[in-house]
Backbone as ProteinMPNN parsed JSONL, in Angstrom:
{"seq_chain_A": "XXXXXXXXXXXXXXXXXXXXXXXXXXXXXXXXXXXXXXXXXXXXXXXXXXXXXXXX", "coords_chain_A": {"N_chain_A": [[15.517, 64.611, -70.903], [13.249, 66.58, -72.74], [13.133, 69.475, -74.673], [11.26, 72.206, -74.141], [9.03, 70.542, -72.877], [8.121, 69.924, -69.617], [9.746, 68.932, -66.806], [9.933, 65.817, -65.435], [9.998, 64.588, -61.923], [9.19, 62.603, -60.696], [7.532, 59.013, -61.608], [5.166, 56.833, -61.987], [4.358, 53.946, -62.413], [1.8, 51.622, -63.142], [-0.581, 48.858, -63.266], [-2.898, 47.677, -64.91], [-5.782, 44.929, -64.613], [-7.115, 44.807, -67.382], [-7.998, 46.776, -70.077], [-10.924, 47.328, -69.883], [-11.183, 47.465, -66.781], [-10.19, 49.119, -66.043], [-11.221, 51.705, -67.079], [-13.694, 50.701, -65.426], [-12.873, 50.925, -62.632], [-12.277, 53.784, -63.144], [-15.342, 54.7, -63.541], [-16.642, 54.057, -61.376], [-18.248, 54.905, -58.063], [-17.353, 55.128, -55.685], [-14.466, 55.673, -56.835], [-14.731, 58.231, -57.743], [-14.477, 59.289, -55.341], [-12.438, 59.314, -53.867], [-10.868, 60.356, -55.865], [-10.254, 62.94, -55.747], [-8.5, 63.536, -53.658], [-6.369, 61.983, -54.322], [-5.244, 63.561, -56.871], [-4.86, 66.179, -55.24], [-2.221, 65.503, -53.846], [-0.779, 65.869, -56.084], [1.396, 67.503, -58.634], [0.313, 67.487, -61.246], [-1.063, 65.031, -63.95], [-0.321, 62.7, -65.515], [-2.277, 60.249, -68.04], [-0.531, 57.685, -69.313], [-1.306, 55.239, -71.97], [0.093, 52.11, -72.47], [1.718, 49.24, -74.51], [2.369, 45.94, -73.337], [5.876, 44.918, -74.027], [6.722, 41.923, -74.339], [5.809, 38.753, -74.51], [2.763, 37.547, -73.797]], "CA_chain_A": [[14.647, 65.761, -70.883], [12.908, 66.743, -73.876], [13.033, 70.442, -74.438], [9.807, 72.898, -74.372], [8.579, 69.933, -72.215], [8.221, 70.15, -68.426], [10.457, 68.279, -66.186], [9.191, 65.199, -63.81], [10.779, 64.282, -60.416], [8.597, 60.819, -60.324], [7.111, 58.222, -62.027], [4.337, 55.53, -61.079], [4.003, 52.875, -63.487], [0.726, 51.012, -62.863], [-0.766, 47.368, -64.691], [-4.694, 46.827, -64.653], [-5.801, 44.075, -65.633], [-7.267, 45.228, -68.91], [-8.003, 48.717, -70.072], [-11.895, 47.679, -69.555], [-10.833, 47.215, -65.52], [-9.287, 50.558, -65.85], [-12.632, 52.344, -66.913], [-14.791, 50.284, -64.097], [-12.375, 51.504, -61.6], [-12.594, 55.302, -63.208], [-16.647, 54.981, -63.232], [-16.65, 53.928, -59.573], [-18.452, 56.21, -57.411], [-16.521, 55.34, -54.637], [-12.876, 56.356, -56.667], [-14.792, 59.469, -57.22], [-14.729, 60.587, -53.654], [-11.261, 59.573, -53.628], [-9.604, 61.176, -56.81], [-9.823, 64.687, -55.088], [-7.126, 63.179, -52.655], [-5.195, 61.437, -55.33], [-5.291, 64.75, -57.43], [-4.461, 67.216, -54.292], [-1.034, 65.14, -53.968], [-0.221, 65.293, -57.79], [1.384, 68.241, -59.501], [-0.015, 67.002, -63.212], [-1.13, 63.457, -64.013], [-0.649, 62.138, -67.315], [-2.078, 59.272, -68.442], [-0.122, 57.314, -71.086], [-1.5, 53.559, -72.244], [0.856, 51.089, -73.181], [1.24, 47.929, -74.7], [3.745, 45.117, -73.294], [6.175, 43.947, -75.276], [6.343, 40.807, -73.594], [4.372, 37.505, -74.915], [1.885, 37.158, -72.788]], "C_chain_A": [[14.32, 66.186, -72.315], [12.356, 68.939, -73.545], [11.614, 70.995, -75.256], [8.597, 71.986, -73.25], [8.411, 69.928, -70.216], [8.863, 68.509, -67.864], [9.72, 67.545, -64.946], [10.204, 64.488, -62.946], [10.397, 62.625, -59.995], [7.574, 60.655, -61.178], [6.653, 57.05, -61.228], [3.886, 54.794, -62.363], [2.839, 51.783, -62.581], [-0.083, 50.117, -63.728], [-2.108, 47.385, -63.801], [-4.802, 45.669, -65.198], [-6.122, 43.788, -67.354], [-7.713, 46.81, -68.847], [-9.928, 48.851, -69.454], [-11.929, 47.773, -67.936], [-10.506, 48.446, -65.234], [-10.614, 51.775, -65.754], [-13.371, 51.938, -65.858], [-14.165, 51.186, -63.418], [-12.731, 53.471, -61.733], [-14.315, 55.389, -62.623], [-17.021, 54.886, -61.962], [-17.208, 54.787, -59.123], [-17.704, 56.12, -55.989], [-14.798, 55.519, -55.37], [-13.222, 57.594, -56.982], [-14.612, 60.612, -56.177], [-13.536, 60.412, -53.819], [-10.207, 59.863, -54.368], [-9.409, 62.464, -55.974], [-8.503, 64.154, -54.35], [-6.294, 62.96, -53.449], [-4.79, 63.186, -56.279], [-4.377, 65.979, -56.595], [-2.621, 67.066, -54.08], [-0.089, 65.475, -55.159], [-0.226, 66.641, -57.954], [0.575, 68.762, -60.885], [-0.371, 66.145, -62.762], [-1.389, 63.051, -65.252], [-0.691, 60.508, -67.433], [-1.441, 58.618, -69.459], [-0.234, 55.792, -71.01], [-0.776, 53.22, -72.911], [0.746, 50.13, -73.272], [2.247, 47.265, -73.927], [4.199, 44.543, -74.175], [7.004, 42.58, -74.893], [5.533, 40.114, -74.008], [3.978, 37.407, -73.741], [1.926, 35.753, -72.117]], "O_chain_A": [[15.262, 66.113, -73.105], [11.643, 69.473, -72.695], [11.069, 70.618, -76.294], [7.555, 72.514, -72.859], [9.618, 69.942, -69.973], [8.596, 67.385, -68.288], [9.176, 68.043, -63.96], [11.157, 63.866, -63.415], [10.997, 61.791, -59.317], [6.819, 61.547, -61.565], [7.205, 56.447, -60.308], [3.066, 55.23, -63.171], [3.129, 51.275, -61.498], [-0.318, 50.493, -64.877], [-2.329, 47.207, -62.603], [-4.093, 45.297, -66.133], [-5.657, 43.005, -68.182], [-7.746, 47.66, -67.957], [-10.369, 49.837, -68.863], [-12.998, 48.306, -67.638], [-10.558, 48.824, -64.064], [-10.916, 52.482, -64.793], [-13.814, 52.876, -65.194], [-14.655, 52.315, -63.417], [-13.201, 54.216, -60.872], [-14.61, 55.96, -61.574], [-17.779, 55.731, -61.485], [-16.871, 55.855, -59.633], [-17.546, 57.127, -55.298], [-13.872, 55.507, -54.558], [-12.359, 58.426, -56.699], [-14.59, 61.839, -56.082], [-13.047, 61.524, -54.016], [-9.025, 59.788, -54.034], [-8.291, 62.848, -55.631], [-7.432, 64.613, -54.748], [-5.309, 63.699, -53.445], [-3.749, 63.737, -55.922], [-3.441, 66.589, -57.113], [-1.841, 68.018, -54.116], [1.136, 65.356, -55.145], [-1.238, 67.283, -57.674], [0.331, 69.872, -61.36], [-0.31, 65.946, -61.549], [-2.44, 63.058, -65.893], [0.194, 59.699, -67.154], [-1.767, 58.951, -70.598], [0.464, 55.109, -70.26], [-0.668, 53.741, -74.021], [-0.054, 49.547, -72.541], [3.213, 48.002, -73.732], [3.618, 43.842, -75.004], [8.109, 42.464, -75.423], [4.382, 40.549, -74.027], [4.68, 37.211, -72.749], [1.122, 35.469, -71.229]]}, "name": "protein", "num_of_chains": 1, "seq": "XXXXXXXXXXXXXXXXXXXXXXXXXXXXXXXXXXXXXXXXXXXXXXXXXXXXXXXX"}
């Protein structure tokens, strides 16, 4: 726990195939209709991009 920080209960780790795959999917007009749902479930939602450190 990192203090001043808010405390999370769960984590969803999620792999696109690249970050440009990641934007298509955002621009979508069909994941538009269905962020409200994803959203309604979700306290917060922070994105954070990472690299692997893993050779490809």
């Amino acid at each position: 726990m990192c203090p001043g920080r808010p405390a999370r209960d769960t984590v969803a780790l999620v792999r696109y195939p690249s970050r440009r795959a990641f934007a298509d999917m955002l621009a979508d007009p069909e994941y538009a209709v269905a962020d409200p749902v994803r959203m309604s479930a979700l306290s917060e939602a922070v994105l954070q991009p990472t690299r692997s450190i893993m050779p490809a």
